[in-house]
Amino acid sequence: MIVARIIALLIGYGFGLFQTGYLYGKSKGIDIRQQGSGNAGTTNSLRVLGWKAGIITFAGDLLKAVFAVLLVKLIFHGTYGADTKVLELYAGFGTVLGHNFPCYLQFRGGKGIACTTGVILAVCPPAVICCAVGFLIIVGITRYVSVGSIFLVSAYLVQAIIFGQLGWLKISGASRIEFYILSACFTGMAIWRHRANIVRLMNGTENKFGTKKGDK
């Protein structure tokens, strides 16, 4: 499955290069990376360009991950059966990498939360409700999108392990461990991408949702 893993990653990376926020901003004559927080993700698009831009960016970034996962499933399921679930996760991780580090934009993209949500939806649907509801509650109470985002990826990792152990994901033993490790990479990547937010949270200087300046 080594070649299959590489192919899945490359397919995902290709989908990740579709930078919804950047492309939407360019259609309005704006480079979103030069505005607000300088990030090409959902929250900065929303704060700089408004709710319509935020919704379109979130939907586009979520769906590109879903499509990447489904394509890999279509290609490999007949060959690898249940173990294709791991390849699907590789495709999702590749999408996040392409979104966060787009080669044609000097590797300056987003933080991958909308993409990760799409991966969860496509690969581990039972985890979506807890992740989404928890995110909304935390952001609603604290108004810190970064805190909600870190919760989302952390909750996914915990649930991936729980559902895997319960057999809900229908993955074989060896592939299950790999699935957990790769899921942990999603969480680690998101936390690392939010490292500046974490420092500001500790210093009490993090921007709250609804302010003019963002960091997402």
XYZ file of N, CA, C and O in Angstrom:
864
model
N 0.810 -1.220 0.000
C 0.000 0.000 0.000
C 0.844 1.271 0.000
O 0.312 2.362 0.082
N 2.161 1.112 -0.077
C 3.018 2.300 -0.011
C 2.728 3.244 -1.173
O 2.541 4.456 -0.990
N 2.684 2.692 -2.382
C 2.402 3.526 -3.552
C 1.002 4.127 -3.446
O 0.781 5.297 -3.774
N 0.063 3.342 -2.953
C -1.313 3.816 -2.804
C -1.374 4.986 -1.824
O -2.125 5.950 -2.029
N -0.596 4.905 -0.752
C -0.551 6.003 0.225
C -0.052 7.289 -0.438
O -0.605 8.372 -0.216
N 1.012 7.151 -1.220
C 1.588 8.321 -1.894
C 0.582 8.916 -2.877
O 0.404 10.135 -2.940
N -0.068 8.042 -3.632
C -1.070 8.516 -4.596
C -2.199 9.241 -3.872
O -2.655 10.301 -4.309
N -2.658 8.665 -2.763
C -3.748 9.284 -1.995
C -3.335 10.662 -1.476
O -4.113 11.627 -1.543
N -2.106 10.757 -0.980
C -1.606 12.053 -0.503
C -1.563 13.075 -1.636
O -1.965 14.232 -1.456
N -1.071 12.648 -2.789
C -0.950 13.566 -3.927
C -2.315 14.005 -4.447
O -2.511 15.168 -4.819
N -3.266 13.067 -4.476
C -4.625 13.428 -4.887
C -5.186 14.462 -3.923
O -5.757 15.484 -4.328
N -5.014 14.212 -2.630
C -5.492 15.163 -1.637
C -4.823 16.513 -1.770
O -5.491 17.549 -1.725
N -3.511 16.516 -1.955
C -2.787 17.790 -2.083
C -3.305 18.578 -3.281
O -3.474 19.793 -3.212
N -3.573 17.866 -4.367
C -4.106 18.541 -5.557
C -5.437 19.221 -5.276
O -5.659 20.368 -5.677
N -6.318 18.542 -4.577
C -7.600 19.145 -4.207
C -7.387 20.319 -3.248
O -8.085 21.328 -3.330
N -6.418 20.162 -2.344
C -6.160 21.220 -1.368
C -5.689 22.514 -1.992
O -5.833 23.590 -1.391
N -5.134 22.434 -3.183
C -4.634 23.643 -3.855
C -5.751 24.574 -4.307
O -5.491 25.734 -4.653
N -6.983 24.070 -4.299
C -8.119 24.944 -4.631
C -8.382 25.824 -3.417
O -9.078 25.455 -2.483
N -7.800 27.027 -3.444
C -7.875 27.953 -2.318
C -9.130 28.814 -2.434
O -9.123 29.873 -3.070
N -10.200 28.359 -1.826
C -11.494 29.033 -1.985
C -11.452 30.488 -1.567
O -11.911 31.371 -2.298
N -10.926 30.760 -0.384
C -10.881 32.133 0.110
C -10.041 33.037 -0.769
O -10.430 34.173 -1.081
N -8.885 32.530 -1.190
C -8.001 33.313 -2.050
C -8.665 33.593 -3.391
O -8.659 34.734 -3.882
N -9.261 32.565 -3.998
C -9.887 32.722 -5.307
C -11.110 33.649 -5.237
O -11.328 34.473 -6.129
N -11.895 33.508 -4.169
C -13.052 34.391 -4.009
C -12.583 35.836 -3.833
O -13.148 36.762 -4.433
N -11.554 36.015 -3.038
C -11.022 37.360 -2.842
C -10.500 37.967 -4.134
O -10.751 39.140 -4.428
N -9.802 37.170 -4.935
C -9.279 37.674 -6.210
C -10.408 38.075 -7.144
O -10.267 39.022 -7.926
N -11.548 37.366 -7.050
C -12.692 37.729 -7.890
C -13.258 39.088 -7.500
O -13.961 39.725 -8.287
N -12.941 39.512 -6.270
C -13.372 40.820 -5.781
C -12.235 41.840 -5.827
O -12.369 42.955 -5.306
N -11.121 41.443 -6.461
C -9.988 42.352 -6.583
C -9.155 42.461 -5.321
O -8.427 43.435 -5.138
N -9.244 41.445 -4.434
C -8.527 41.486 -3.155
C -7.710 40.208 -2.986
O -8.171 39.114 -3.289
N -6.481 40.376 -2.504
C -5.689 39.230 -2.082
C -5.927 39.072 -0.590
O -5.436 39.860 0.211
N -6.721 38.075 -0.213
C -7.128 37.910 1.174
C -5.928 37.763 2.099
O -5.994 38.090 3.287
N -4.806 37.317 1.553
C -3.612 37.130 2.365
C -2.929 38.449 2.709
O -2.029 38.495 3.545
N -3.377 39.519 2.051
C -2.835 40.849 2.350
C -3.780 41.659 3.223
O -3.539 42.845 3.480
N -4.856 41.020 3.672
C -5.868 41.719 4.470
C -6.046 41.010 5.820
O -5.787 39.821 5.948
N -6.517 41.742 6.798
C -6.825 41.156 8.095
C -5.637 40.436 8.697
O -4.557 41.011 8.862
N -5.838 39.149 8.980
C -4.779 38.350 9.600
C -3.758 37.844 8.591
O -2.739 37.289 8.970
N -4.058 37.997 7.297
C -3.162 37.487 6.268
C -3.349 36.007 6.010
O -2.552 35.382 5.321
N -4.432 35.451 6.537
C -4.721 34.032 6.391
C -5.757 33.818 5.289
O -6.636 34.650 5.102
N -5.670 32.693 4.595
C -6.584 32.431 3.473
C -7.759 31.550 3.866
O -8.404 30.973 3.007
N -8.047 31.458 5.164
C -9.109 30.577 5.623
C -10.457 31.246 5.794
O -10.659 32.415 5.456
N -11.369 30.500 6.383
C -12.763 30.922 6.514
C -12.944 32.176 7.341
O -13.628 33.124 6.937
N -12.349 32.196 8.530
C -12.610 33.312 9.450
C -12.092 34.630 8.913
O -12.757 35.662 9.018
N -10.915 34.622 8.328
C -10.387 35.871 7.776
C -11.221 36.325 6.579
O -11.459 37.517 6.396
N -11.685 35.371 5.768
C -12.548 35.721 4.640
C -13.841 36.354 5.144
O -14.317 37.355 4.592
N -14.390 35.790 6.212
C -15.626 36.315 6.784
C -15.427 37.725 7.323
O -16.231 38.626 7.081
N -14.336 37.932 8.041
C -14.095 39.231 8.668
C -13.754 40.314 7.649
O -14.131 41.464 7.810
N -13.022 39.926 6.597
C -12.604 40.914 5.607
C -13.676 41.169 4.552
O -13.930 42.308 4.167
N -14.335 40.081 4.106
C -15.257 40.195 2.970
C -16.728 39.972 3.323
O -17.588 40.134 2.475
N -17.002 39.561 4.565
C -18.393 39.404 4.977
C -18.861 37.970 5.049
O -18.142 37.027 4.723
N -20.119 37.809 5.494
C -20.688 36.483 5.729
C -20.752 35.624 4.475
O -20.498 34.429 4.526
N -21.114 36.216 3.349
C -21.203 35.446 2.107
C -19.863 34.820 1.771
O -19.787 33.633 1.435
N -18.812 35.609 1.869
C -17.472 35.098 1.583
C -17.086 34.006 2.566
O -16.481 32.992 2.184
N -17.429 34.195 3.832
C -17.102 33.206 4.846
C -17.798 31.882 4.583
O -17.180 30.806 4.691
N -19.069 31.942 4.227
C -19.830 30.715 3.961
C -19.298 30.005 2.726
O -19.133 28.779 2.712
N -19.029 30.771 1.676
C -18.508 30.179 0.438
C -17.139 29.547 0.676
O -16.857 28.439 0.207
N -16.292 30.243 1.423
C -14.960 29.719 1.710
C -15.037 28.446 2.528
O -14.363 27.448 2.227
N -15.877 28.462 3.562
C -16.018 27.256 4.397
C -16.538 26.090 3.572
O -15.997 24.973 3.648
N -17.582 26.329 2.781
C -18.173 25.263 1.976
C -17.167 24.714 0.965
O -17.043 23.492 0.794
N -16.453 25.602 0.292
C -15.481 25.165 -0.709
C -14.358 24.352 -0.097
O -13.963 23.305 -0.636
N -13.843 24.815 1.048
C -12.734 24.118 1.692
C -13.181 22.785 2.291
O -12.423 21.815 2.305
N -14.396 22.737 2.782
C -14.927 21.474 3.310
C -15.146 20.476 2.181
O -14.742 19.312 2.270
N -15.771 20.928 1.108
C -16.134 20.021 0.021
C -14.920 19.482 -0.728
O -14.948 18.338 -1.199
N -13.860 20.266 -0.830
C -12.691 19.750 -1.552
C -12.085 18.566 -0.809
O -11.575 17.624 -1.434
N -12.179 18.583 0.523
C -11.699 17.442 1.301
C -12.610 16.236 1.108
O -12.142 15.100 0.951
N -13.909 16.474 1.112
C -14.870 15.392 0.900
C -14.645 14.750 -0.466
O -14.602 13.512 -0.588
N -14.487 15.562 -1.490
C -14.301 15.026 -2.850
C -12.999 14.235 -2.973
O -12.949 13.201 -3.650
N -11.935 14.725 -2.327
C -10.653 14.015 -2.376
C -10.781 12.637 -1.741
O -10.308 11.632 -2.280
N -11.442 12.579 -0.593
C -11.642 11.315 0.113
C -12.489 10.351 -0.726
O -12.156 9.163 -0.869
N -13.570 10.862 -1.281
C -14.458 10.004 -2.075
C -13.766 9.476 -3.336
O -13.996 8.331 -3.740
N -12.929 10.305 -3.936
C -12.213 9.854 -5.139
C -11.253 8.724 -4.797
O -11.174 7.719 -5.528
N -10.528 8.861 -3.712
C -9.593 7.817 -3.301
C -10.356 6.536 -2.944
O -9.914 5.433 -3.270
N -11.484 6.692 -2.286
C -12.310 5.518 -1.977
C -12.753 4.825 -3.256
O -12.726 3.582 -3.354
N -13.156 5.593 -4.248
C -13.604 5.037 -5.525
C -12.470 4.290 -6.226
O -12.680 3.221 -6.807
N -11.263 4.834 -6.136
C -10.120 4.245 -6.834
C -9.642 2.955 -6.160
O -9.343 1.967 -6.831
N -9.582 2.945 -4.837
C -8.896 1.859 -4.134
C -9.778 0.852 -3.394
O -9.279 -0.187 -2.962
N -11.053 1.158 -3.234
C -11.882 0.262 -2.416
C -11.931 -1.155 -2.973
O -11.908 -2.137 -2.214
N -11.981 -1.281 -4.272
C -12.046 -2.608 -4.864
C -10.788 -3.425 -4.641
O -10.815 -4.652 -4.666
N -9.666 -2.741 -4.386
C -8.382 -3.426 -4.195
C -8.084 -3.712 -2.729
O -7.624 -4.804 -2.379
N -8.359 -2.747 -1.869
C -7.958 -2.861 -0.463
C -9.115 -3.054 0.512
O -8.888 -3.216 1.710
N -10.338 -3.005 0.042
C -11.480 -3.254 0.909
C -11.562 -2.280 2.078
O -11.428 -1.065 1.905
N -11.736 -2.813 3.288
C -11.915 -1.977 4.478
C -10.684 -1.136 4.782
O -10.798 -0.045 5.360
N -9.503 -1.632 4.392
C -8.279 -0.878 4.663
C -8.202 0.409 3.852
O -7.329 1.243 4.091
N -9.098 0.564 2.889
C -9.147 1.806 2.119
C -9.419 3.000 3.027
O -9.080 4.138 2.692
N -10.016 2.759 4.195
C -10.311 3.839 5.140
C -9.043 4.613 5.494
O -9.068 5.833 5.640
N -7.929 3.907 5.608
C -6.662 4.562 5.907
C -6.227 5.430 4.724
O -5.743 6.559 4.898
N -6.411 4.908 3.515
C -6.048 5.676 2.327
C -6.924 6.919 2.200
O -6.456 7.981 1.760
N -8.171 6.792 2.578
C -9.062 7.947 2.567
C -8.526 9.033 3.508
O -8.566 10.231 3.195
N -8.026 8.608 4.659
C -7.489 9.579 5.616
C -6.211 10.221 5.088
O -5.961 11.396 5.328
N -5.415 9.443 4.348
C -4.222 10.028 3.703
C -4.645 11.101 2.699
O -4.007 12.159 2.598
N -5.704 10.833 1.961
C -6.201 11.826 1.005
C -6.646 13.086 1.738
O -6.378 14.208 1.304
N -7.322 12.882 2.867
C -7.745 14.028 3.658
C -6.568 14.825 4.192
O -6.573 16.060 4.168
N -5.546 14.109 4.658
C -4.369 14.803 5.180
C -3.649 15.551 4.068
O -3.165 16.669 4.264
N -3.603 14.942 2.884
C -3.005 15.626 1.739
C -3.756 16.900 1.395
O -3.155 17.920 1.045
N -5.086 16.857 1.518
C -5.896 18.044 1.259
C -5.564 19.162 2.242
O -5.430 20.324 1.856
N -5.431 18.812 3.501
C -5.072 19.812 4.515
C -3.688 20.388 4.221
O -3.478 21.606 4.332
N -2.749 19.535 3.823
C -1.415 20.027 3.483
C -1.465 20.985 2.292
O -0.808 22.030 2.289
N -2.248 20.610 1.271
C -2.378 21.481 0.105
C -3.034 22.802 0.448
O -2.676 23.857 -0.087
N -4.013 22.754 1.355
C -4.695 23.967 1.791
C -3.777 24.851 2.623
O -3.724 26.066 2.424
N -3.052 24.245 3.546
C -2.177 25.015 4.431
C -0.916 25.511 3.736
O -0.432 26.612 4.039
N -0.402 24.693 2.809
C 0.874 25.021 2.169
C 0.765 24.906 0.646
O 1.398 24.032 0.041
N -0.003 25.775 0.003
C -0.156 25.718 -1.461
C 1.132 26.157 -2.171
O 1.637 27.257 -1.928
N 1.660 25.286 -3.015
C 2.955 25.561 -3.645
C 2.929 26.802 -4.530
O 3.943 27.476 -4.690
N 1.795 27.127 -5.111
C 1.730 28.261 -6.029
C 1.440 29.590 -5.321
O 1.390 30.639 -5.967
N 1.288 29.548 -4.013
C 1.056 30.770 -3.237
C 2.126 30.943 -2.160
O 1.854 31.410 -1.064
N 3.352 30.540 -2.510
C 4.472 30.633 -1.574
C 4.190 29.886 -0.267
O 4.645 30.277 0.810
N 3.401 28.823 -0.372
C 3.076 27.958 0.771
C 2.338 28.699 1.888
O 2.414 28.317 3.047
N 1.626 29.758 1.517
C 0.839 30.524 2.480
C -0.646 30.288 2.229
O -1.240 30.859 1.324
N -1.238 29.414 3.020
C -2.648 29.113 2.865
C -3.428 29.370 4.139
O -3.250 30.387 4.783
N -4.291 28.421 4.489
C -5.104 28.580 5.689
C -4.590 27.719 6.825
O -3.421 27.327 6.846
N -5.481 27.403 7.755
C -5.097 26.595 8.908
C -5.747 25.210 8.895
O -5.504 24.405 9.771
N -6.570 24.964 7.892
C -7.038 23.609 7.653
C -8.222 23.124 8.464
O -8.556 21.939 8.413
N -8.908 24.001 9.195
C -10.009 23.541 10.041
C -11.229 23.149 9.212
O -11.845 22.105 9.453
N -11.604 23.964 8.230
C -12.731 23.601 7.363
C -12.417 22.318 6.594
O -13.273 21.446 6.440
N -11.182 22.191 6.116
C -10.769 20.967 5.411
C -10.861 19.758 6.332
O -11.369 18.697 5.935
N -10.370 19.927 7.540
C -10.415 18.822 8.497
C -11.851 18.421 8.804
O -12.168 17.232 8.941
N -12.736 19.401 8.883
C -14.150 19.107 9.096
C -14.696 18.264 7.946
O -15.470 17.319 8.166
N -14.287 18.589 6.730
C -14.706 17.803 5.576
C -14.172 16.384 5.633
O -14.876 15.429 5.279
N -12.937 16.237 6.099
C -12.349 14.901 6.236
C -13.121 14.081 7.267
O -13.446 12.921 7.046
N -13.434 14.710 8.403
C -14.199 14.016 9.448
C -15.548 13.568 8.897
O -15.995 12.437 9.125
N -16.195 14.462 8.168
C -17.503 14.154 7.593
C -17.432 12.960 6.653
O -18.323 12.099 6.646
N -16.360 12.885 5.870
C -16.241 11.828 4.865
C -15.685 10.520 5.420
O -16.074 9.447 4.983
N -14.785 10.610 6.387
C -14.088 9.421 6.882
C -14.665 8.882 8.185
O -14.729 7.673 8.401
N -15.086 9.781 9.070
C -15.572 9.360 10.384
C -16.834 10.145 10.744
O -16.836 10.944 11.696
N -17.925 9.925 10.007
C -19.159 10.700 10.197
C -19.694 10.750 11.625
O -20.201 11.803 12.045
N -19.577 9.661 12.421
C -20.126 9.730 13.781
C -19.494 10.811 14.650
O -20.081 11.237 15.642
N -18.293 11.244 14.274
C -17.591 12.242 15.088
C -18.029 13.674 14.781
O -17.714 14.592 15.541
N -18.742 13.861 13.693
C -19.077 15.212 13.242
C -19.933 15.977 14.245
O -19.676 17.146 14.541
N -20.945 15.331 14.790
C -21.893 16.033 15.659
C -21.209 16.622 16.881
O -21.354 17.813 17.187
N -20.437 15.797 17.577
C -19.741 16.272 18.772
C -18.765 17.399 18.426
O -18.700 18.422 19.123
N -18.016 17.214 17.343
C -17.033 18.222 16.936
C -17.710 19.553 16.600
O -17.290 20.617 17.058
N -18.766 19.485 15.785
C -19.447 20.700 15.336
C -20.171 21.409 16.475
O -20.056 22.626 16.639
N -20.910 20.633 17.274
C -21.653 21.232 18.384
C -20.691 21.831 19.409
O -20.894 22.945 19.900
N -19.636 21.097 19.727
C -18.647 21.602 20.680
C -17.995 22.880 20.179
O -17.797 23.836 20.940
N -17.655 22.906 18.889
C -17.047 24.097 18.291
C -17.979 25.296 18.435
O -17.564 26.382 18.872
N -19.244 25.120 18.069
C -20.199 26.220 18.109
C -20.432 26.717 19.536
O -20.520 27.937 19.778
N -20.520 25.796 20.480
C -20.738 26.190 21.876
C -19.535 26.974 22.410
O -19.691 28.025 23.042
N -18.341 26.452 22.143
C -17.135 27.106 22.648
C -16.958 28.486 22.037
O -16.668 29.461 22.743
N -17.143 28.592 20.722
C -17.005 29.904 20.073
C -18.109 30.846 20.544
O -17.881 32.036 20.753
N -19.313 30.300 20.743
C -20.416 31.126 21.213
C -20.175 31.687 22.597
O -20.530 32.833 22.888
N -19.552 30.900 23.455
C -19.300 31.337 24.827
C -18.055 32.217 24.926
O -18.075 33.284 25.551
N -16.951 31.764 24.307
C -15.676 32.480 24.463
C -15.427 33.519 23.371
O -14.659 34.448 23.576
N -16.062 33.303 22.200
C -15.842 34.120 21.000
C -14.419 33.966 20.460
O -13.956 34.777 19.669
N -13.759 32.896 20.864
C -12.433 32.590 20.332
C -12.547 31.436 19.336
O -12.756 30.286 19.727
N -12.409 31.734 18.051
C -12.483 30.695 17.027
C -11.322 29.712 17.185
O -11.472 28.511 16.953
N -10.176 30.214 17.594
C -9.008 29.355 17.755
C -9.249 28.277 18.805
O -8.853 27.124 18.626
N -9.910 28.633 19.903
C -10.194 27.647 20.957
C -11.164 26.591 20.433
O -10.987 25.394 20.660
N -12.194 27.038 19.715
C -13.141 26.100 19.130
C -12.474 25.174 18.129
O -12.783 23.979 18.058
N -11.543 25.713 17.359
C -10.845 24.914 16.349
C -9.971 23.845 16.991
O -9.938 22.689 16.540
N -9.263 24.222 18.043
C -8.412 23.259 18.740
C -9.268 22.167 19.394
O -8.905 20.990 19.390
N -10.412 22.571 19.933
C -11.333 21.573 20.492
C -11.787 20.607 19.406
O -11.827 19.390 19.612
N -12.142 21.131 18.245
C -12.674 20.307 17.158
C -11.703 19.200 16.772
O -12.078 18.020 16.693
N -10.432 19.569 16.538
C -9.473 18.553 16.094
C -9.119 17.591 17.227
O -8.838 16.410 16.991
N -9.138 18.078 18.460
C -8.853 17.206 19.602
C -9.996 16.222 19.833
O -9.776 15.032 20.108
N -11.224 16.715 19.721
C -12.399 15.847 19.885
C -12.439 14.790 18.795
O -12.833 13.637 19.047
N -12.025 15.160 17.587
C -11.993 14.174 16.504
C -11.032 13.037 16.844
O -11.370 11.856 16.670
N -9.833 13.379 17.325
C -8.842 12.354 17.632
C -9.370 11.376 18.683
O -9.253 10.155 18.532
N -9.959 11.916 19.741
C -10.497 11.064 20.805
C -11.580 10.139 20.254
O -11.595 8.925 20.524
N -12.476 10.684 19.455
C -13.570 9.883 18.912
C -13.092 8.863 17.889
O -13.630 7.750 17.804
N -12.078 9.234 17.101
C -11.535 8.291 16.118
C -11.013 7.042 16.822
O -11.230 5.912 16.361
N -10.344 7.255 17.943
C -9.811 6.123 18.707
C -10.951 5.303 19.324
O -10.955 4.070 19.260
N -11.919 5.995 19.906
C -13.045 5.298 20.527
C -13.832 4.489 19.500
O -14.095 3.292 19.693
N -14.194 5.135 18.405
C -14.984 4.438 17.380
C -14.186 3.315 16.731
O -14.747 2.279 16.342
N -12.878 3.530 16.591
C -12.037 2.484 16.027
C -11.991 1.261 16.916
O -12.102 0.124 16.451
N -11.837 1.500 18.207
C -11.790 0.393 19.158
C -13.126 -0.323 19.266
O -13.174 -1.526 19.536
N -14.206 0.408 19.076
C -15.535 -0.200 19.122
C -15.855 -0.983 17.846
O -16.847 -1.710 17.783
N -15.021 -0.787 16.824
C -15.232 -1.501 15.572
C -16.151 -0.788 14.602
O -16.487 -1.334 13.542
N -16.548 0.424 14.938
C -17.472 1.150 14.077
C -16.846 1.548 12.742
O -17.558 1.722 11.751
N -15.523 1.722 12.715
C -14.857 2.153 11.488
C -14.499 0.982 10.586
O -14.062 1.175 9.459
N -14.638 -0.238 11.131
C -14.416 -1.462 10.348
C -13.032 -1.481 9.685
O -12.895 -1.729 8.479
N -11.997 -1.208 10.502
C -10.619 -1.233 10.014
C -9.891 -2.370 10.720
O -10.082 -2.600 11.912
N -9.009 -3.063 9.986
C -8.245 -4.161 10.578
C -7.261 -3.635 11.619
O -6.935 -2.451 11.645
N -6.764 -4.526 12.467
C -5.911 -4.134 13.583
C -4.716 -3.282 13.212
O -4.504 -2.202 13.768
N -3.889 -3.747 12.261
C -2.682 -3.008 11.878
C -3.036 -1.654 11.264
O -2.428 -0.633 11.585
N -4.021 -1.637 10.400
C -4.433 -0.388 9.763
C -5.074 0.567 10.767
O -4.990 1.781 10.621
N -5.693 0.007 11.807
C -6.341 0.827 12.814
C -5.314 1.699 13.550
O -5.536 2.872 13.785
N -4.173 1.113 13.898
C -3.122 1.880 14.575
C -2.618 3.006 13.670
O -2.404 4.137 14.109
N -2.434 2.688 12.402
C -1.995 3.708 11.442
C -3.039 4.804 11.327
O -2.703 5.993 11.223
N -4.307 4.419 11.353
C -5.401 5.390 11.289
C -5.335 6.331 12.489
O -5.502 7.543 12.347
N -5.063 5.792 13.674
C -4.966 6.615 14.873
C -3.790 7.587 14.782
O -3.898 8.763 15.136
N -2.651 7.077 14.313
C -1.453 7.922 14.206
C -1.691 9.063 13.230
O -1.339 10.223 13.492
N -2.303 8.742 12.094
C -2.578 9.765 11.096
C -3.606 10.769 11.616
O -3.507 11.973 11.353
N -4.585 10.284 12.379
C -5.562 11.187 12.991
C -4.867 12.145 13.953
O -5.206 13.330 14.029
N -3.877 11.624 14.679
C -3.109 12.467 15.599
C -2.333 13.531 14.836
O -2.115 14.649 15.347
N -1.925 13.207 13.608
C -1.211 14.194 12.781
C -2.118 15.372 12.435
O -1.654 16.515 12.372
N -3.415 15.106 12.205
C -4.365 16.187 11.955
C -4.406 17.126 13.155
O -4.343 18.354 13.014
N -4.515 16.532 14.344
C -4.593 17.335 15.562
C -3.303 18.115 15.784
O -3.327 19.314 16.082
N -2.171 17.429 15.605
C -0.889 18.104 15.782
C -0.691 19.237 14.792
O -0.193 20.315 15.160
N -1.068 19.009 13.537
C -0.945 20.048 12.513
C -1.776 21.273 12.871
O -1.304 22.413 12.793
N -3.023 21.048 13.288
C -3.916 22.164 13.614
C -3.398 22.956 14.810
O -3.428 24.190 14.810
N -2.928 22.252 15.829
C -2.409 22.946 17.007
C -1.163 23.743 16.641
O -0.990 24.891 17.064
N -0.295 23.143 15.814
C 0.915 23.857 15.390
C 0.562 25.095 14.572
O 1.162 26.157 14.756
N -0.437 24.988 13.704
C -0.848 26.130 12.889
C -1.485 27.230 13.755
O -1.549 28.381 13.347
N -1.962 26.851 14.935
C -2.569 27.836 15.842
C -1.611 28.257 16.956
O -2.040 28.841 17.950
N -0.325 27.989 16.775
C 0.628 28.283 17.844
C 0.660 29.766 18.216
O 0.778 30.111 19.396
N 0.536 30.645 17.216
C 0.520 32.080 17.518
C -0.749 32.448 18.285
O -0.706 33.296 19.193
N -1.865 31.820 17.934
C -3.115 32.059 18.653
C -2.989 31.627 20.109
O -3.485 32.297 21.019
N -2.330 30.487 20.317
C -2.165 29.973 21.684
C -1.348 30.947 22.525
O -1.686 31.206 23.694
N -0.302 31.492 21.930
C 0.516 32.485 22.656
C -0.328 33.698 23.015
O -0.274 34.207 24.140
N -1.139 34.178 22.071
C -1.985 35.340 22.352
C -3.051 35.021 23.401
O -3.409 35.871 24.214
N -3.577 33.790 23.357
C -4.545 33.394 24.377
C -3.912 33.438 25.761
O -4.517 33.902 26.728
N -2.682 32.984 25.853
C -1.971 32.981 27.127
C -1.665 34.404 27.598
O -1.640 34.687 28.802
N -1.459 35.289 26.607
C -1.148 36.684 26.936
C -2.399 37.556 27.073
O -2.303 38.741 27.417
N -3.568 36.979 26.743
C -4.811 37.732 26.814
C -4.990 38.726 25.692
O -5.745 39.691 25.815
N -4.307 38.500 24.566
C -4.373 39.444 23.446
C -5.010 38.844 22.191
O -4.984 39.469 21.132
N -5.574 37.650 22.303
C -6.206 37.015 21.143
C -7.467 37.771 20.734
O -8.258 38.207 21.575
N -7.636 37.940 19.415
C -8.824 38.618 18.904
C -10.056 37.737 19.049
O -10.003 36.537 18.784
N -11.145 38.344 19.451
C -12.396 37.612 19.585
C -13.211 37.706 18.307
O -13.126 38.689 17.569
N -14.006 36.676 18.058
C -14.872 36.659 16.876
C -15.842 37.838 16.921
O -16.455 38.111 17.959
N -15.937 38.554 15.816
C -16.804 39.726 15.775
C -16.028 41.026 15.753
O -16.586 42.084 15.520
N -14.691 40.913 15.974
C -13.869 42.113 15.903
C -13.405 42.308 14.468
O -13.539 41.432 13.622
N -12.811 43.448 14.181
C -12.417 43.756 12.815
C -11.219 42.924 12.367
O -11.119 42.548 11.219
N -10.300 42.633 13.272
C -9.111 41.896 12.900
C -9.252 40.446 13.306
O -9.761 40.140 14.365
N -8.797 39.547 12.444
C -8.901 38.129 12.753
C -7.561 37.442 12.679
O -6.569 38.019 12.306
N -7.591 36.193 13.056
C -6.357 35.418 12.953
C -6.656 34.015 12.473
O -6.050 33.054 12.911
N -7.563 33.906 11.589
C -7.900 32.578 11.103
C -7.726 32.558 9.595
O -8.306 33.374 8.925
